[in-house]
Coordinates of C-alpha atoms in Angstrom, one line a residue:
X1 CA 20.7 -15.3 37.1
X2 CA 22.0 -12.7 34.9
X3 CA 23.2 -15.6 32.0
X4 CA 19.6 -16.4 32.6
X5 CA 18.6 -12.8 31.6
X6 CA 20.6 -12.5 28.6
X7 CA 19.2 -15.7 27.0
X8 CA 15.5 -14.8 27.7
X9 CA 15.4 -11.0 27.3
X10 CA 18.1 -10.6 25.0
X11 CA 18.5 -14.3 22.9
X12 CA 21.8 -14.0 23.6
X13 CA 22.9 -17.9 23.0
X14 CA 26.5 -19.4 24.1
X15 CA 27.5 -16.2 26.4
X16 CA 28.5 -16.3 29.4
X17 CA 27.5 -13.3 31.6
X18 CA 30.6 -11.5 33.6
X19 CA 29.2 -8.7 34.9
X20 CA 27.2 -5.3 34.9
X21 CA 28.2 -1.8 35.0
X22 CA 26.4 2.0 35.0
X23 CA 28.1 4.5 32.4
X24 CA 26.7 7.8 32.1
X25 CA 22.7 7.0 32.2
X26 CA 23.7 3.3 29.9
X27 CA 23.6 0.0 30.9
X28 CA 26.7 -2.6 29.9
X29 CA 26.3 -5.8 30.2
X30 CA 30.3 -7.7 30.3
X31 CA 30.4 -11.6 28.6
X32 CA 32.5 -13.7 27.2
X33 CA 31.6 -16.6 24.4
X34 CA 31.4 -19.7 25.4
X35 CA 33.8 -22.7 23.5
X36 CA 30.8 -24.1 21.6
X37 CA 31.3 -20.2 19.2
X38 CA 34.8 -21.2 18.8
X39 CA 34.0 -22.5 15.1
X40 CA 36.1 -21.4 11.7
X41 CA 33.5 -19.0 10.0
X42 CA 34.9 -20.3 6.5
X43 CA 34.7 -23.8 6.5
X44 CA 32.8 -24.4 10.1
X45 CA 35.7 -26.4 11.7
X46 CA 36.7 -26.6 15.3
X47 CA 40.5 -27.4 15.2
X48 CA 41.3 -24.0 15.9
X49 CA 43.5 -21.7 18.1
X50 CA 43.2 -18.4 19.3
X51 CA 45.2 -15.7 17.9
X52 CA 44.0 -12.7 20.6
X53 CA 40.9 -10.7 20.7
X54 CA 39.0 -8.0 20.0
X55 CA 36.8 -5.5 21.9
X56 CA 33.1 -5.0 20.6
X57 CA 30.1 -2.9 21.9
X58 CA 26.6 -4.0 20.7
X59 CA 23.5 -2.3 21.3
X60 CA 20.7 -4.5 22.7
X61 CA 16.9 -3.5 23.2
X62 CA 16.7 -0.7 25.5
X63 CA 15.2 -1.0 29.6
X64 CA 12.5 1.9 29.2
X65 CA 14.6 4.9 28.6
X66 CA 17.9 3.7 29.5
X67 CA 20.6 2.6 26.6
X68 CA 22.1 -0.9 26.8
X69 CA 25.2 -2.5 25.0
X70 CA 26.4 -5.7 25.3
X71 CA 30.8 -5.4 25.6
X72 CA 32.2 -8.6 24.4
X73 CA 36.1 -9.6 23.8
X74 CA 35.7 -11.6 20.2
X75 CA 38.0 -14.2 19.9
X76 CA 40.1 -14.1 16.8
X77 CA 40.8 -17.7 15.6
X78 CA 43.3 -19.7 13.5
X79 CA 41.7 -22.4 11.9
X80 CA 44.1 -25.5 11.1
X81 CA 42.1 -26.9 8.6
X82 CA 41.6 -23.8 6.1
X83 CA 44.5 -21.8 7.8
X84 CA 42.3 -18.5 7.6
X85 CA 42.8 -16.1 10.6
X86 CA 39.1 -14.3 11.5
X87 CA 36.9 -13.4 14.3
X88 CA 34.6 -16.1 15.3
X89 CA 30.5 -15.4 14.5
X90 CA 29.0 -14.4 17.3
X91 CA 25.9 -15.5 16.2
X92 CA 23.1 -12.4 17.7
X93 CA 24.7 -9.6 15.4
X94 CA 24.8 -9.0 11.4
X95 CA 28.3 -8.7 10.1
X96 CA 29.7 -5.2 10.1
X97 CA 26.8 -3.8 12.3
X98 CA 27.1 -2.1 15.7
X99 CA 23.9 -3.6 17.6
X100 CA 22.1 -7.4 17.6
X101 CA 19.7 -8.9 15.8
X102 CA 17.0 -8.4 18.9
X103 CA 18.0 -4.8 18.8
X104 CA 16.6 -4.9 15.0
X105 CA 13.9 -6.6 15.7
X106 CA 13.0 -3.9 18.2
X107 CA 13.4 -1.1 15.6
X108 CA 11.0 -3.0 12.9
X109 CA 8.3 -3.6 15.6
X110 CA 8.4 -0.3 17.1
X111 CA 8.3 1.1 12.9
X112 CA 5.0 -0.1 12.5
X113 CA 3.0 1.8 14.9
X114 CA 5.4 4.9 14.9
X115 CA 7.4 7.2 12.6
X116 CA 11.0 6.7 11.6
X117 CA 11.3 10.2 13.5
X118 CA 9.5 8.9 16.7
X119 CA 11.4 5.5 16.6
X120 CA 14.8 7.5 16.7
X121 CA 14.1 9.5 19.3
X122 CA 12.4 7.0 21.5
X123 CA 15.4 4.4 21.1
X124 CA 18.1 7.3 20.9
X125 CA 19.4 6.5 17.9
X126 CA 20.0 8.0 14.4
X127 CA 17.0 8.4 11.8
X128 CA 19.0 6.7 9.0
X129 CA 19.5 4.0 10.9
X130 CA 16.4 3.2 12.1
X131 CA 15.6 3.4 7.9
X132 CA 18.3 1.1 6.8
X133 CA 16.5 -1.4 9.2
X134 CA 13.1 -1.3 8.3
X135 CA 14.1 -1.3 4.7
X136 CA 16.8 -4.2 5.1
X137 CA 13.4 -6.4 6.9
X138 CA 11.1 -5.2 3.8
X139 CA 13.6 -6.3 1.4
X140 CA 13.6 -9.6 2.6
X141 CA 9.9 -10.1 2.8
X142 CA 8.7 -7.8 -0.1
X143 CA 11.6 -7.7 -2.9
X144 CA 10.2 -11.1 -4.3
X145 CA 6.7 -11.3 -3.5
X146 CA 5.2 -14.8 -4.5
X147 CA 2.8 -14.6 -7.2
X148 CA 2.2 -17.7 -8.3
X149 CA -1.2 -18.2 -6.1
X150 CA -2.7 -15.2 -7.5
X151 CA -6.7 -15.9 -9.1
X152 CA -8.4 -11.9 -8.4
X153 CA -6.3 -8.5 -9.3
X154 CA -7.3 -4.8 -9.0
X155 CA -5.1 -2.6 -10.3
X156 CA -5.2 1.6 -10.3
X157 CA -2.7 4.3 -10.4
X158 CA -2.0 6.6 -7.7
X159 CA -0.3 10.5 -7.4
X160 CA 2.9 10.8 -5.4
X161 CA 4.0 14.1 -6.0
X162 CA 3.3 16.8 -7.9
X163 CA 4.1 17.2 -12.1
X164 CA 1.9 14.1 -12.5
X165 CA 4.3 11.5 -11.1
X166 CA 2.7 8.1 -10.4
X167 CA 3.0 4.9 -9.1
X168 CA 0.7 1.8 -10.7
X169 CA -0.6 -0.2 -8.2
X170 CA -1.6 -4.2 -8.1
X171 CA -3.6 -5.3 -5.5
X172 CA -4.1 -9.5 -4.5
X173 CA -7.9 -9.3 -3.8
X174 CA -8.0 -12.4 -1.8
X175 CA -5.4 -11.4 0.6
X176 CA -5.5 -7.5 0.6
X177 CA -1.8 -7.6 -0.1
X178 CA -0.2 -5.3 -2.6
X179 CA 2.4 -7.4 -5.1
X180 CA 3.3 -4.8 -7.4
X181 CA 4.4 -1.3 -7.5
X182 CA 5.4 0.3 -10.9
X183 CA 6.9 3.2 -11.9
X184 CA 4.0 5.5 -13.6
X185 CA 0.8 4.3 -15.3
X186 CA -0.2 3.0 -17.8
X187 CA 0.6 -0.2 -19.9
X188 CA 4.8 0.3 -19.8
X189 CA 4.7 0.5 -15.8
X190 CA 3.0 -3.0 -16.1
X191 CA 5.7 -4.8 -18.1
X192 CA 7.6 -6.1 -15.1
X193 CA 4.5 -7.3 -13.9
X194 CA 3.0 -9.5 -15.9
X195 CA 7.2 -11.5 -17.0
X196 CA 7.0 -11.5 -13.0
X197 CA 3.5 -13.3 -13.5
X198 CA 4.2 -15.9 -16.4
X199 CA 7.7 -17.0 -14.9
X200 CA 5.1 -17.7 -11.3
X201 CA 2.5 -19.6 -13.6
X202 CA -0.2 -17.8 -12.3
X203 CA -3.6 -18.4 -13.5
X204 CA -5.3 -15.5 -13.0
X205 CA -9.0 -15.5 -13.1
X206 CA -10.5 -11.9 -13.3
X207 CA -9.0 -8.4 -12.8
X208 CA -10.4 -5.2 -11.8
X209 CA -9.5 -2.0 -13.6
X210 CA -11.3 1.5 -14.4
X211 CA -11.8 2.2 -17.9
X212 CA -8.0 3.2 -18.9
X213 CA -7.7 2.1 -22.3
X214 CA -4.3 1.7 -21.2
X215 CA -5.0 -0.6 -18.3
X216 CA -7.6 -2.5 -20.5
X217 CA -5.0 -3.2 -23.5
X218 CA -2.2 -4.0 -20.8
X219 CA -4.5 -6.8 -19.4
X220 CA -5.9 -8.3 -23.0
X221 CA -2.6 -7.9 -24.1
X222 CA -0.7 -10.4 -20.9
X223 CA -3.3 -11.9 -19.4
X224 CA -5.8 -12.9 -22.5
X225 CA -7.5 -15.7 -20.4
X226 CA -8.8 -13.5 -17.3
X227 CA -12.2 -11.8 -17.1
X228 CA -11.7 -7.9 -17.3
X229 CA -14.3 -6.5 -14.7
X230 CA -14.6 -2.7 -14.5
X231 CA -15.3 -1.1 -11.2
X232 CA -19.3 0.2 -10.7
X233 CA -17.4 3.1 -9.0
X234 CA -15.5 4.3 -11.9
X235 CA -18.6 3.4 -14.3
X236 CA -21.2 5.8 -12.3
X237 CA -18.7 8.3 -11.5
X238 CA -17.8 8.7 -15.2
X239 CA -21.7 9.3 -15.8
X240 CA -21.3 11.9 -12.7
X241 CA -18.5 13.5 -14.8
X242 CA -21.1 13.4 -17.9
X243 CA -23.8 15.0 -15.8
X244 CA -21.9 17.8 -14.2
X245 CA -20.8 19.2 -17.7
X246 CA -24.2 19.4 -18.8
X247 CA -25.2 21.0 -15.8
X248 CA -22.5 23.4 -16.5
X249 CA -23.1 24.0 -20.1
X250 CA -26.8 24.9 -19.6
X251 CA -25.5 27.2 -16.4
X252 CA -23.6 29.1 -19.3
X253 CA -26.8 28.8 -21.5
X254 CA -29.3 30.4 -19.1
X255 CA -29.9 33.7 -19.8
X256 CA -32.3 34.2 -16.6
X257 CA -30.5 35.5 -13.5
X258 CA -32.6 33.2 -10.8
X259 CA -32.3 30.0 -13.1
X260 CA -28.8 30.5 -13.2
X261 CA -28.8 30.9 -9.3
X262 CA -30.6 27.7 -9.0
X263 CA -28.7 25.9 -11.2
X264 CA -25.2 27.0 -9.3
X265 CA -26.0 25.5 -5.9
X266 CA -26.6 22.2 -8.0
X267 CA -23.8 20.7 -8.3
X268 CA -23.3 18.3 -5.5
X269 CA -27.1 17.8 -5.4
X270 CA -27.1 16.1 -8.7
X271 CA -24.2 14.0 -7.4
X272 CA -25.8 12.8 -4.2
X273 CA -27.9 9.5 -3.8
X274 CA -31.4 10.1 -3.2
X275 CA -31.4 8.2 0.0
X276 CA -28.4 10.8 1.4
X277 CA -30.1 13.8 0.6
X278 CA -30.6 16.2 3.8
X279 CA -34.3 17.2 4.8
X280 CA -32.9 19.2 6.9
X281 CA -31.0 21.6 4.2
X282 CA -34.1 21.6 2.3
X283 CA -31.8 19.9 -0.4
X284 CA -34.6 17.5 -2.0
X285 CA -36.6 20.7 -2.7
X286 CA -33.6 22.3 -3.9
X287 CA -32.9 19.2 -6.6
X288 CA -36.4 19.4 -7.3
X289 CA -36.5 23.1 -8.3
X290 CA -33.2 22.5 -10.8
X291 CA -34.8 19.3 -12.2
X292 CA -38.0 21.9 -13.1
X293 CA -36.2 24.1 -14.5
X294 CA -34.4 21.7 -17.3
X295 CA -35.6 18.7 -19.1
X296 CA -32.4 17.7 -20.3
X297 CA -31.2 18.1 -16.9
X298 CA -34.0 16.0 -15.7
X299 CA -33.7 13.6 -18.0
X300 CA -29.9 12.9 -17.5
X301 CA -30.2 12.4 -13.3
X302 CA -32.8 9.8 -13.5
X303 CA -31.0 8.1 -16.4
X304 CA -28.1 8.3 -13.7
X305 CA -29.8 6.6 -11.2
X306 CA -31.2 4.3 -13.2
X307 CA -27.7 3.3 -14.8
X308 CA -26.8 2.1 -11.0
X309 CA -29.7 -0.6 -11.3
X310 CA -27.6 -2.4 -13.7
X311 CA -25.7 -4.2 -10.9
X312 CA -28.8 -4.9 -8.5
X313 CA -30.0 -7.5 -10.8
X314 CA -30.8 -11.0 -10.2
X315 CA -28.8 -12.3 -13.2
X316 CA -26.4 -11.3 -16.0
X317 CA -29.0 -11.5 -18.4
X318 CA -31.7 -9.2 -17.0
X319 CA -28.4 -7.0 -16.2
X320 CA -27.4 -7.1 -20.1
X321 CA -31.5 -6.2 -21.0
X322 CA -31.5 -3.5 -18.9
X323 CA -27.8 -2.1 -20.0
X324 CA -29.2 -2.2 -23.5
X325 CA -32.1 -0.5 -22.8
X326 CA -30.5 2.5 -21.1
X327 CA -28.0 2.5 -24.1
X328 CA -30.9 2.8 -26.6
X329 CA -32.7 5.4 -24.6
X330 CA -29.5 7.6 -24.2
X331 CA -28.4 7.5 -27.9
X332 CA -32.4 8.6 -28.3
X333 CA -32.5 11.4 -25.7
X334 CA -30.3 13.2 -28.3
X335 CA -28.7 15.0 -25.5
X336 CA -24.8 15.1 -26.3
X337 CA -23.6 14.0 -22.6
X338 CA -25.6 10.9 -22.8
X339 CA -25.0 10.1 -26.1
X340 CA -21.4 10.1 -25.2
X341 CA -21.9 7.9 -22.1
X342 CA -23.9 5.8 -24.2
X343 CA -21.2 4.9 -26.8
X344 CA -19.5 4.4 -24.0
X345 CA -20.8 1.6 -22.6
X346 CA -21.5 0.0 -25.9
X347 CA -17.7 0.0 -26.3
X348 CA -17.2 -1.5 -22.8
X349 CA -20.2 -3.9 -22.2
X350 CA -18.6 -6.7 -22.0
X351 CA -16.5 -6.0 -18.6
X352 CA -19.8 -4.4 -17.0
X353 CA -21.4 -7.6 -17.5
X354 CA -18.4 -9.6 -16.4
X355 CA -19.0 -8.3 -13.0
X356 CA -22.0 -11.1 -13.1
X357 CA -19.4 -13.6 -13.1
X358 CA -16.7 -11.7 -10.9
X359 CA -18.5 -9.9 -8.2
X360 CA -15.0 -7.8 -8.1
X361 CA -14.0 -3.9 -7.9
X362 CA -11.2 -2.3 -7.3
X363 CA -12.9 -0.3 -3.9
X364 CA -10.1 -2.2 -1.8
X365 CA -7.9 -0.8 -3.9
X366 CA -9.2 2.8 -3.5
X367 CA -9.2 2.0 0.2
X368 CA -5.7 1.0 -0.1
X369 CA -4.9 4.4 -1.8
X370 CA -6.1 6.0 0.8
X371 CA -3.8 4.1 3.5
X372 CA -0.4 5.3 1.3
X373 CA -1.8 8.8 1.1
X374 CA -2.0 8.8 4.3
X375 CA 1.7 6.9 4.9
X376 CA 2.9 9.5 2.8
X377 CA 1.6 12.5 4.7
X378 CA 2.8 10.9 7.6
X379 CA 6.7 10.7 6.5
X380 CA 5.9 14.2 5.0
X381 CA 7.0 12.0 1.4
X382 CA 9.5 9.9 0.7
X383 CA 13.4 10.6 -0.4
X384 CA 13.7 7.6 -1.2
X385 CA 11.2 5.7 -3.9
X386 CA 12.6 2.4 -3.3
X387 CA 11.8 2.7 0.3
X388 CA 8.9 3.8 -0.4
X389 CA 7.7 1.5 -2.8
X390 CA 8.6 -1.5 0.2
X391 CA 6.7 0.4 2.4
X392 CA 3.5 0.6 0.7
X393 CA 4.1 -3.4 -0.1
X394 CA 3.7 -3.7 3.2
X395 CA 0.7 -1.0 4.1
X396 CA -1.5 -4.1 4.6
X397 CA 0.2 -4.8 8.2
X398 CA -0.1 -1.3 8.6
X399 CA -3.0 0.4 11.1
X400 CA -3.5 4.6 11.3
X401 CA -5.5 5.0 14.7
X402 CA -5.8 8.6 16.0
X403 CA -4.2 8.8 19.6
X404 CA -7.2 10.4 22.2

């Protein structure tokens, strides 16, 4: 019954269960190999004989709260053939490590709904260790990620710490995985990317960026033959950008004390969709009273709102129509803000226009972002980049749920 019980609960193959003792609070479980182990580890021959044995304690999955080790006497082996004198494998344990394989698979299941900190202290063991684990199970899925069946990218940097340090992020669109992190931003933090990406073959089809020029040359540059989309998100909220510094330079130009009042509070207004206005906070009367106030301030948030129509249009070329139009009627408003979003957009047209042909954006990505800020708040940061790099490889498998 209890050779049964190691085999099931424990995978322990070819053992031979002796007995069961109670030390101090821990569970050890006594057994002995069984003749099929008796193999040469070198050249896997079984004309052998036993030169003695040695004692080993392994750590197997814990019952509830309670430690339990497996004590085995290893064989130590002559082998006839090769003439090599070693312990014999036994099979459920990693060479040079001090519990099993089902232990480690324990650790890495138990990682990925809890800390590193809360994973050492439910399993009593030490925080490095329960590190080197997880990080040993990453490297073997996420060192060499495949790449040759990538078609739809998004890629975007992200803050780690502070003194601008960054990580570039590539994101597989199709599958929500991450397959690249880079040290920094920009075009040099994308080199091991793309000689990762022509030695895979990949034929990528369209990628998402913001308007980096960086990112943009990185992409013409390697992958010539993909569409370059850029992201609505980062379009609108650069002509957000262009609307609060007007807002902010006619603040400074008001000489009227309850103008300037008005103006003040209008910050977030301006930003705001029409449709998530508050009745409630009187904040559509509030917009309203601003907008009177200014006509280039008028003129500039219903040229905003009009600029999101671009990519609620039935085909690319009512889409391109309506992009020149509001190009035309920004470089004629002769406000500077517009003006300046408006040679904008001249300059990058044609990846607005791609988006026609790639309904892509990098918003996963952004959500994405989100899920390592959150890892990293969590681990209060990372000592270790490399670890931490794996990590976000995997934040796809990862779920944050609040405990109630």
């Amino acid at each position: 019954m209890s050779t049964s019980l190691l085999y099931h609960q424990y995978g322990l193959v070819g053992y031979d269960y002796v007995s069961t003792k109670y030390v101090d609070g821990e569970v050890h479980f006594h057994a002995v190999p069984k003749t099929d182990l008796l193999v040469c580890p070198h050249c896997r021959c079984r004309q052998v004989k036993r030169r003695g044995r040695y004692d080993r304690k392994l750590r197997l999955p814990s019952f509830g709260r309670k430690k339990v080790y497996l004590l085995v006497k290893v064989p130590r082996i002559e082998c006839l053939v090769c003439g090599l004198v070693r312990l014999i494998d036994l099979k459920i344990v990693e060479s040079r490590r001090f519990y099993t394989k089902s232990f480690e698979r324990l650790v890495v299941e138990c990682g990925r709904m809890m800390t590193i900190q809360n994973v050492a202290r439910f399993l009593k063991i030490g925080w490095d260790t329960v590190k080197d684990i997880i990080k040993r199970n990453l490297l073997k899925r996420f060192a060499k990620p495949k790449l040759g069946h990538l078609k739809r990218l998004a890629i975007d940097e992200i803050s780690v710490a502070k003194g601008h340090k960054y990580l570039t992020v590539v994101l597989d669109l199709d599958s929500g995985a991450v397959v690249f992190v880079g040290d920094g931003k920009g075009a040099e933090a994308l080199r091991p990317f793309w000689k990762k990406l022509r030695q895979a073959r990949a034929k990528v089809e369209a990628v998402a960026t913001d308007m980096g020029p960086a990112y943009i040359a990185s992409v013409l540059e390697n992958c010539p033959e993909a569409a370059l989309v850029f992201d609505h998100f980062h379009v609108v909220k650069l002509m957000n950008e262009q609307l609060s510094n007007l807002r902010r330079r006619l603040y400074h130009e008001q000489a009227d004390v309850l103008q300037r009042r008005v103006l003040k509070g209008s910050r977030w207004l301006l930003l705001k969709r029409p449709e998530n206005l508050k009745e409630q906070a009187n904040e559509r009367q509030r917009l309203q009273d601003a907008l009177e106030l200014n006509a280039p301030l008028a003129t500039a948030y219903y040229m905003k709102e009009d600029l999101r129509q671009i990519w609620n249009q039935p085909d690319k070329q009512t889409a391109a129509s309506i992009l020149d139009g509001w190009i035309s009627e920004a470089n004629a408003s002769a406000i500077q803000p517009l003006m300046k979003m408006g040679k904008t957009l001249t300059k990058y047209r044609f990846g607005i226009l791609n988006w026609y042909d790639h309904p892509i954006s990098s918003g996963p990505l952004e959500g994405t972002n989100n899920k390592i800020k959150t890892l990293k708040r969590q681990a209060y940061g990372f000592r270790d980049l490399d670890f931490f790099k794996l990590r976000i490889m995997a934040i796809h498998e990862a779920e944050y749920a609040l405990t109630g």
